[in-house]
Coordinates of C-alpha atoms in Angstrom, one line a residue:
X1 CA 4.5 -24.3 96.9
X2 CA 5.6 -21.1 95.3
X3 CA 3.0 -18.5 94.3
X4 CA 3.3 -17.2 90.8
X5 CA 3.4 -13.3 90.9
X6 CA 0.5 -11.4 89.3
X7 CA 3.0 -8.9 87.9
X8 CA 6.8 -9.1 87.2
X9 CA 9.3 -7.6 89.6
X10 CA 10.2 -5.1 86.9
X11 CA 8.0 -2.0 87.2
X12 CA 6.0 -2.1 84.0
X13 CA 4.3 1.2 84.7
X14 CA 7.6 2.9 85.2
X15 CA 8.9 1.5 81.9
X16 CA 5.8 2.8 80.1
X17 CA 6.6 6.3 81.2
X18 CA 10.1 6.1 79.7
X19 CA 10.8 6.9 76.1
X20 CA 11.6 3.9 73.9
X21 CA 15.2 5.2 73.3
X22 CA 15.7 5.5 77.1
X23 CA 14.8 1.9 78.0
X24 CA 17.7 -0.6 78.2
X25 CA 17.8 -4.4 78.5
X26 CA 19.0 -3.9 82.1
X27 CA 15.7 -2.1 82.9
X28 CA 13.9 -5.4 81.9
X29 CA 15.9 -7.4 84.4
X30 CA 18.5 -8.8 82.0
X31 CA 21.9 -9.5 83.6
X32 CA 24.9 -7.3 83.1
X33 CA 26.8 -9.9 81.1
X34 CA 23.9 -10.5 78.7
X35 CA 23.4 -6.7 78.3
X36 CA 27.1 -6.6 77.1
X37 CA 26.3 -9.4 74.7
X38 CA 23.4 -7.4 73.3
X39 CA 25.6 -4.4 72.9
X40 CA 28.1 -6.4 70.9
X41 CA 25.3 -7.6 68.6
X42 CA 24.2 -3.9 68.2
X43 CA 20.9 -4.5 70.1
X44 CA 20.8 -1.0 71.5
X45 CA 17.3 -0.9 72.9
X46 CA 14.6 -3.6 73.4
X47 CA 11.8 -3.8 70.8
X48 CA 8.2 -3.7 71.9
X49 CA 7.8 -7.5 72.1
X50 CA 11.0 -7.7 74.1
X51 CA 9.9 -5.0 76.5
X52 CA 6.5 -6.7 77.0
X53 CA 7.6 -10.4 77.3
X54 CA 11.1 -10.5 78.9
X55 CA 10.1 -9.4 82.4
X56 CA 7.3 -12.0 82.5
X57 CA 9.6 -14.7 81.1
X58 CA 12.2 -14.0 83.8
X59 CA 9.5 -14.4 86.4
X60 CA 8.8 -17.9 85.2
X61 CA 5.5 -17.3 83.4
X62 CA 4.4 -19.0 80.2
X63 CA 4.2 -16.5 77.3
X64 CA 1.9 -16.1 74.3
X65 CA 3.7 -13.5 72.1
X66 CA 1.8 -12.0 69.2
X67 CA 4.0 -9.7 67.0
X68 CA 4.6 -9.1 63.3
X69 CA 7.6 -10.3 61.5
X70 CA 10.9 -8.5 62.1
X71 CA 9.9 -7.5 65.7
X72 CA 12.8 -9.2 67.5
X73 CA 10.9 -12.3 68.8
X74 CA 14.0 -14.5 68.8
X75 CA 15.9 -12.4 71.4
X76 CA 12.6 -12.0 73.4
X77 CA 12.7 -15.8 74.2
X78 CA 16.5 -16.4 73.9
X79 CA 17.6 -13.8 76.6
X80 CA 15.4 -15.2 79.4
X81 CA 16.3 -18.8 78.6
X82 CA 20.1 -18.0 78.6
X83 CA 19.8 -16.1 81.8
X84 CA 17.9 -18.9 83.5
X85 CA 20.6 -21.4 82.2
X86 CA 23.3 -19.2 83.7
X87 CA 21.5 -19.1 87.0
X88 CA 21.1 -22.9 87.1
X89 CA 23.4 -24.7 89.7
X90 CA 24.7 -26.9 86.9
X91 CA 24.7 -26.5 83.1
X92 CA 22.0 -28.9 82.1
X93 CA 21.8 -30.7 78.8
X94 CA 18.7 -30.1 76.7
X95 CA 17.7 -27.2 78.9
X96 CA 15.5 -25.7 76.1
X97 CA 14.0 -26.9 72.9
X98 CA 12.9 -24.4 70.1
X99 CA 10.7 -25.7 67.3
X100 CA 10.6 -23.7 64.1
X101 CA 8.6 -24.3 60.8
X102 CA 11.6 -24.1 58.4
X103 CA 15.2 -25.3 58.4
X104 CA 16.6 -21.8 57.6
X105 CA 14.8 -20.2 60.5
X106 CA 16.1 -23.0 62.8
X107 CA 19.7 -22.2 61.8
X108 CA 19.1 -18.5 62.3
X109 CA 17.6 -19.1 65.8
X110 CA 20.6 -21.2 66.8
X111 CA 23.0 -18.4 65.6
X112 CA 21.2 -15.9 67.9
X113 CA 21.4 -18.3 70.9
X114 CA 25.1 -18.9 70.3
X115 CA 25.9 -15.2 69.8
X116 CA 24.0 -14.1 72.9
X117 CA 25.2 -17.1 75.0
X118 CA 28.8 -16.9 74.0
X119 CA 29.7 -15.4 77.3
X120 CA 28.8 -18.6 79.1
X121 CA 29.6 -21.0 76.3
X122 CA 26.1 -22.0 75.3
X123 CA 26.1 -25.1 73.1
X124 CA 23.4 -25.5 70.5
X125 CA 22.4 -28.3 68.1
X126 CA 20.3 -27.9 65.0
X127 CA 18.1 -30.9 64.1
X128 CA 16.3 -30.5 60.8
X129 CA 15.3 -32.6 57.8
X130 CA 17.5 -33.0 54.8
X131 CA 20.6 -33.7 56.9
X132 CA 22.3 -36.9 57.9
X133 CA 20.5 -38.6 60.9
X134 CA 23.7 -40.2 62.2
X135 CA 25.6 -36.9 62.3
X136 CA 22.7 -35.4 64.2
X137 CA 22.7 -38.4 66.6
X138 CA 26.3 -37.7 67.3
X139 CA 25.5 -34.0 67.9
X140 CA 22.7 -35.0 70.3
X141 CA 25.1 -37.4 72.2
X142 CA 27.2 -34.3 73.1
X143 CA 24.2 -33.1 75.1
X144 CA 23.9 -29.5 74.0
X145 CA 22.1 -26.9 76.2
X146 CA 19.8 -25.7 73.4
X147 CA 18.1 -27.8 70.8
X148 CA 16.7 -26.0 67.8
X149 CA 14.6 -28.2 65.4
X150 CA 11.8 -28.8 63.0
X151 CA 9.1 -31.0 64.5
X152 CA 9.3 -33.8 62.0
X153 CA 13.0 -34.5 62.5
X154 CA 12.7 -34.1 66.3
X155 CA 10.0 -36.7 66.4
X156 CA 12.2 -39.0 64.3
X157 CA 15.0 -38.8 66.8
X158 CA 12.7 -39.2 69.8
X159 CA 11.5 -42.5 68.3
X160 CA 14.7 -43.8 66.7
X161 CA 17.8 -42.4 68.4
X162 CA 19.0 -44.6 71.3
X163 CA 19.5 -42.8 74.6
X164 CA 18.0 -39.5 73.4
X165 CA 15.2 -38.0 75.5
X166 CA 14.1 -34.6 76.6
X167 CA 13.5 -35.5 80.3
X168 CA 15.6 -32.6 81.5
X169 CA 13.7 -30.0 79.4
X170 CA 12.9 -26.8 81.3
X171 CA 11.8 -24.6 78.3
X172 CA 9.8 -25.3 75.2
X173 CA 9.5 -22.6 72.5
X174 CA 7.2 -22.8 69.5
X175 CA 8.3 -20.0 67.1
X176 CA 6.0 -19.0 64.2
X177 CA 3.4 -21.3 65.7
X178 CA 0.7 -20.3 63.1
X179 CA 3.1 -21.4 60.3
X180 CA 4.0 -24.6 62.2
X181 CA 0.3 -25.6 62.3
X182 CA -0.3 -24.4 58.7
X183 CA 2.3 -26.9 57.6
X184 CA 0.4 -29.8 59.3
X185 CA 2.9 -30.3 62.0
X186 CA 0.1 -30.5 64.5
X187 CA 0.1 -34.3 65.0
X188 CA 4.0 -34.3 65.4
X189 CA 3.7 -31.5 68.0
X190 CA 1.1 -33.5 69.9
X191 CA 3.4 -36.5 70.0
X192 CA 6.3 -34.3 71.2
X193 CA 4.2 -32.8 74.0
X194 CA 3.5 -36.3 75.3
X195 CA 7.3 -37.1 75.4
X196 CA 8.5 -34.0 77.4
X197 CA 8.0 -33.0 81.0
X198 CA 4.8 -31.4 82.1
X199 CA 6.7 -29.2 84.5
X200 CA 8.3 -26.7 82.2
X201 CA 8.0 -23.2 80.8
X202 CA 6.4 -22.8 77.4
X203 CA 6.7 -19.8 75.1
X204 CA 4.4 -19.7 72.1
X205 CA 5.3 -16.9 69.5
X206 CA 3.1 -16.3 66.5
X207 CA 2.2 -13.5 64.1
X208 CA -1.5 -14.3 64.4
X209 CA -3.8 -16.0 66.9
X210 CA -5.6 -18.6 64.7
X211 CA -8.0 -21.2 66.0
X212 CA -5.3 -23.8 65.7
X213 CA -2.9 -21.7 67.7
X214 CA -5.5 -21.1 70.4
X215 CA -6.1 -24.9 70.6
X216 CA -2.3 -25.5 70.9
X217 CA -2.2 -22.8 73.6
X218 CA -4.8 -24.6 75.7
X219 CA -3.0 -27.9 75.3
X220 CA 0.5 -26.8 76.2
X221 CA 0.5 -23.6 78.3
X222 CA -0.2 -23.0 82.0
X223 CA -1.7 -19.7 83.1
X224 CA 0.1 -17.8 80.3
X225 CA 0.6 -14.1 79.9
X226 CA -0.6 -12.8 76.6
X227 CA 1.6 -10.2 75.0
X228 CA 0.4 -8.5 71.8
X229 CA 2.2 -5.7 70.1
X230 CA 0.7 -5.6 66.6
X231 CA -2.6 -5.6 64.9
X232 CA -3.6 -8.6 62.8
X233 CA -2.8 -6.9 59.5
X234 CA -0.2 -4.2 59.6
X235 CA 2.8 -3.0 57.5
X236 CA 5.4 -0.4 58.5
X237 CA 5.0 3.2 57.3
X238 CA 8.3 3.2 55.6
X239 CA 7.2 0.6 53.0
X240 CA 5.9 1.8 49.6
X241 CA 3.4 -0.7 48.3
X242 CA 2.6 -0.9 44.6
X243 CA 0.7 -3.2 42.2
X244 CA 1.1 -3.9 38.4
X245 CA -1.9 -5.0 36.4
X246 CA -1.3 -6.8 33.1
X247 CA -2.3 -9.9 31.1
X248 CA -0.9 -13.2 32.5
X249 CA 1.2 -13.9 29.3
X250 CA 3.4 -10.8 29.9
X251 CA 4.3 -11.7 33.5
X252 CA 8.0 -12.5 32.9
X253 CA 8.4 -9.5 30.7
X254 CA 7.1 -7.1 33.4
X255 CA 9.4 -8.8 35.9
X256 CA 12.5 -8.3 33.8
X257 CA 11.5 -4.6 33.2
X258 CA 11.2 -4.1 36.9
X259 CA 14.6 -5.7 37.7
X260 CA 16.2 -3.4 35.1
X261 CA 14.5 -0.4 36.9
X262 CA 15.8 -1.7 40.3
X263 CA 19.2 -2.6 39.0
X264 CA 21.7 -2.7 41.9
X265 CA 19.0 -3.1 44.5
X266 CA 18.8 -6.2 46.7
X267 CA 15.5 -7.9 45.6
X268 CA 13.4 -10.9 46.7
X269 CA 11.0 -12.4 44.1
X270 CA 8.3 -14.5 45.8
X271 CA 6.6 -17.3 43.8
X272 CA 4.0 -19.9 44.6
X273 CA 5.7 -23.1 43.5
X274 CA 9.1 -24.7 43.5
X275 CA 9.1 -25.2 39.8
X276 CA 8.4 -21.5 39.0
X277 CA 11.2 -20.5 41.4
X278 CA 13.7 -22.7 39.6
X279 CA 12.5 -21.7 36.2
X280 CA 12.6 -17.9 36.9
X281 CA 16.1 -18.2 38.5
X282 CA 17.5 -20.0 35.4
X283 CA 15.7 -17.5 33.0
X284 CA 17.1 -14.5 34.9
X285 CA 20.6 -15.9 34.9
X286 CA 20.4 -16.3 31.1
X287 CA 19.5 -12.6 30.9
X288 CA 22.5 -11.7 32.9
X289 CA 21.0 -11.1 36.4
X290 CA 22.6 -12.5 39.5
X291 CA 19.6 -14.6 40.6
X292 CA 19.6 -17.6 42.9
X293 CA 16.7 -19.9 43.9
X294 CA 15.5 -20.9 47.4
X295 CA 12.7 -23.5 47.7
X296 CA 11.8 -26.7 49.5
X297 CA 13.0 -29.1 46.7
X298 CA 16.6 -28.0 47.0
X299 CA 19.1 -30.0 49.1
X300 CA 19.7 -28.3 52.5
X301 CA 23.3 -27.4 51.7
X302 CA 22.1 -25.6 48.5
X303 CA 19.3 -23.8 50.4
X304 CA 21.8 -22.5 53.0
X305 CA 24.3 -21.6 50.2
X306 CA 21.6 -19.5 48.4
X307 CA 20.6 -17.7 51.6
X308 CA 24.2 -17.0 52.6
X309 CA 25.1 -15.7 49.1
X310 CA 22.2 -13.3 49.2
X311 CA 22.9 -12.1 52.7
X312 CA 26.5 -11.5 51.8
X313 CA 25.6 -9.6 48.7
X314 CA 27.4 -11.8 46.2
X315 CA 23.9 -12.3 44.5
X316 CA 21.4 -9.5 44.7
X317 CA 18.3 -11.3 43.5
X318 CA 16.7 -14.2 45.5
X319 CA 13.8 -16.1 43.9
X320 CA 12.0 -17.9 46.6
X321 CA 8.8 -19.6 47.7
X322 CA 7.2 -18.7 51.1
X323 CA 10.0 -20.8 52.8
X324 CA 11.8 -17.4 52.9
X325 CA 8.9 -15.2 53.9
X326 CA 8.8 -15.9 57.6
X327 CA 11.2 -15.1 60.4
X328 CA 14.4 -14.9 58.4
X329 CA 16.4 -11.8 59.2
X330 CA 17.9 -10.8 55.8
X331 CA 19.3 -7.3 56.2
X332 CA 19.1 -4.6 53.6
X333 CA 16.5 -6.0 51.2
X334 CA 15.4 -3.0 49.1
X335 CA 12.6 -4.5 47.0
X336 CA 10.1 -7.3 47.3
X337 CA 8.3 -8.5 44.1
X338 CA 5.2 -10.7 44.5
X339 CA 5.4 -12.6 41.2
X340 CA 2.3 -14.4 42.4
X341 CA -0.4 -12.8 44.6
X342 CA -0.2 -14.4 48.1
X343 CA -3.2 -16.6 49.0
X344 CA -3.8 -14.7 52.2
X345 CA -3.3 -11.3 53.7
X346 CA -1.2 -12.9 56.4
X347 CA 1.2 -14.3 53.7
X348 CA 1.3 -10.8 52.0
X349 CA 2.3 -9.2 55.3
X350 CA 5.2 -11.6 55.9
X351 CA 6.5 -11.4 52.3
X352 CA 6.6 -7.6 52.2
X353 CA 8.0 -7.6 55.7
X354 CA 11.3 -8.8 54.3
X355 CA 12.0 -5.1 53.3
X356 CA 11.7 -1.8 55.2
X357 CA 13.0 -3.4 58.4
X358 CA 14.5 -1.6 61.4
X359 CA 13.2 1.8 60.3
X360 CA 14.6 1.6 56.8
X361 CA 12.5 2.3 53.7
X362 CA 11.6 -0.3 51.1
X363 CA 9.4 -1.0 48.1
X364 CA 7.0 -3.9 47.3
X365 CA 5.4 -4.6 43.9
X366 CA 2.6 -7.2 43.5
X367 CA 1.8 -8.6 40.1
X368 CA -1.9 -8.8 39.4
X369 CA -3.2 -10.6 36.3
X370 CA -6.8 -11.0 35.2
X371 CA -7.0 -14.1 37.5
X372 CA -5.8 -12.4 40.7
X373 CA -8.2 -9.5 41.2
X374 CA -10.3 -11.1 43.9
X375 CA -7.1 -12.0 45.8
X376 CA -5.6 -8.5 45.7
X377 CA -8.9 -6.9 46.7
X378 CA -9.0 -9.2 49.7
X379 CA -5.5 -8.1 50.7
X380 CA -6.4 -4.4 50.3
X381 CA -9.5 -4.8 52.4
X382 CA -7.6 -6.4 55.2
X383 CA -4.8 -3.8 55.0
X384 CA -7.5 -1.1 54.9
X385 CA -5.7 0.7 52.1
X386 CA -5.4 0.6 48.3
X387 CA -2.1 -0.3 46.7
X388 CA -0.7 2.3 44.4
X389 CA -0.2 1.6 40.7
X390 CA 3.5 1.4 39.8
X391 CA 4.4 4.0 37.2
X392 CA 5.9 2.7 34.0
X393 CA 5.8 2.9 30.2
X394 CA 4.1 -0.2 28.6
X395 CA 5.9 0.3 25.3
X396 CA 9.2 0.1 27.1
X397 CA 8.1 -3.2 28.7
X398 CA 7.0 -4.7 25.3
X399 CA 10.4 -3.9 23.8
X400 CA 11.9 -6.7 26.0
X401 CA 9.5 -9.4 24.8
X402 CA 11.8 -11.1 22.3
X403 CA 14.8 -11.4 24.6
X404 CA 12.5 -12.7 27.4
X405 CA 10.9 -15.3 25.1
X406 CA 14.4 -16.6 24.2
X407 CA 15.4 -16.8 27.9
X408 CA 12.1 -18.6 28.7
X409 CA 12.8 -21.3 26.0
X410 CA 16.3 -21.9 27.4
X411 CA 15.0 -22.2 31.0
X412 CA 12.3 -24.7 29.9
X413 CA 14.9 -26.8 28.1
X414 CA 17.2 -26.8 31.2
X415 CA 14.3 -27.7 33.5
X416 CA 13.4 -30.7 31.2
X417 CA 17.1 -31.9 31.1
X418 CA 17.3 -31.6 34.9
X419 CA 14.0 -33.6 35.3
X420 CA 15.3 -36.3 33.0
X421 CA 18.6 -36.7 34.9
X422 CA 16.7 -36.7 38.2
X423 CA 14.4 -39.4 37.0
X424 CA 12.2 -40.8 39.7
X425 CA 14.6 -40.0 42.5
X426 CA 13.1 -37.7 45.1
X427 CA 15.4 -38.2 48.2
X428 CA 13.4 -35.7 50.3
X429 CA 12.2 -36.0 53.8
X430 CA 8.9 -35.3 55.4
X431 CA 9.7 -31.6 56.2
X432 CA 10.2 -30.9 52.5
X433 CA 7.0 -32.9 51.6
X434 CA 5.0 -30.6 53.9
X435 CA 6.5 -27.5 52.3
X436 CA 5.9 -28.7 48.8
X437 CA 2.4 -29.8 49.7
X438 CA 1.5 -26.4 51.0
X439 CA 2.9 -24.7 48.0
X440 CA 0.9 -27.0 45.6
X441 CA -2.3 -26.4 47.6
X442 CA -1.8 -22.6 47.2
X443 CA -2.2 -22.8 43.4
X444 CA -5.7 -21.3 42.9
X445 CA -8.3 -22.3 40.4
X446 CA -8.2 -19.7 37.8
X447 CA -11.1 -17.3 37.7
X448 CA -11.3 -14.4 35.2
X449 CA -12.2 -11.1 36.8
X450 CA -11.9 -7.7 35.3
X451 CA -9.9 -5.1 37.3
X452 CA -12.0 -2.0 37.7

């Protein structure tokens, strides 16, 4: 029986003495070929979470990785898995399974695996809701090395797809574990854990260590190494954080004013519900803004289309629910607008984390109405700082009211026409139901509080 080492072969103390810009992936034990793949992807130096976790993962230890969004978690688990696959005597099917809370994040993880693993021809399959089960069954029959999935759809295939199993699984990764459990995927994950080999390595990556995540850790990890590189509530120093306080009825007017102020900037507007997301996108288009929606009620092809248009820069305003707040690597976002105050400080961190990434600067503006004061005060308390008031002229905002009212009426009519055409058809899978359920549960009971 092999003895698990108490520390990795890589000299952690020697790494700690080096400056961050001097440390390379080779210093962490990553193979020459994968170092070259990192260089091609412009991964010049390992991030903190990568420095802390990769040596342990290469030694065969289970990992609990706690790090804020945008910290490079995907490469932190992808590199060790690809290297171990390379070292295997034969290229095994279903070598690793990665579970993610949203479809968009699943596709992004698969892209990273394929890019890093192109030197050895790593094959990936993405299994998520909203897509054809038969086409996915065909993809599974080709026995890919890496399976990236949402838990609901994976469980569907384990139960219903003939000949599919994960008996050869060597690695299980649960990415954004706190979000997975927030979306009530817990029972599905429990079923999946019963259907996969006990002898495996497990990597659990999360932004925060909640009680649910701790329970999942006890159930699925063996003598894990805990790697933590961020405090519970932290934002980067290059992010300027503002708030705007105004009566609820002027919310759309203030948003349009801000978008005029930030004209030409790449902007994400975060809302609480799917219907608000759709309505705002229609309203902004009627006002001449290049806005596109992203939410759980859209068909998967449209969701990916919206995301790709925004990433490519053909549309510079993305109106989204929290489906876009976690894990997605969208480069060059200049501004984040919180149309609705997030329900928790954790959600606030993830939303504003879409901007000011990789050392760049960015701005966030949070809308605060008379009903949101307690929520924003809670966020400020957890951040241990006050948000700054955004400077503007109220008279200039009010001059837009008439145009905004007209655009609101058009958007409302379009929404009604769409609802009428749609009728009672839903055509959505369980992954979407969970996203929408979470968004609905986030709508607070209105409570009037005066902002001091």
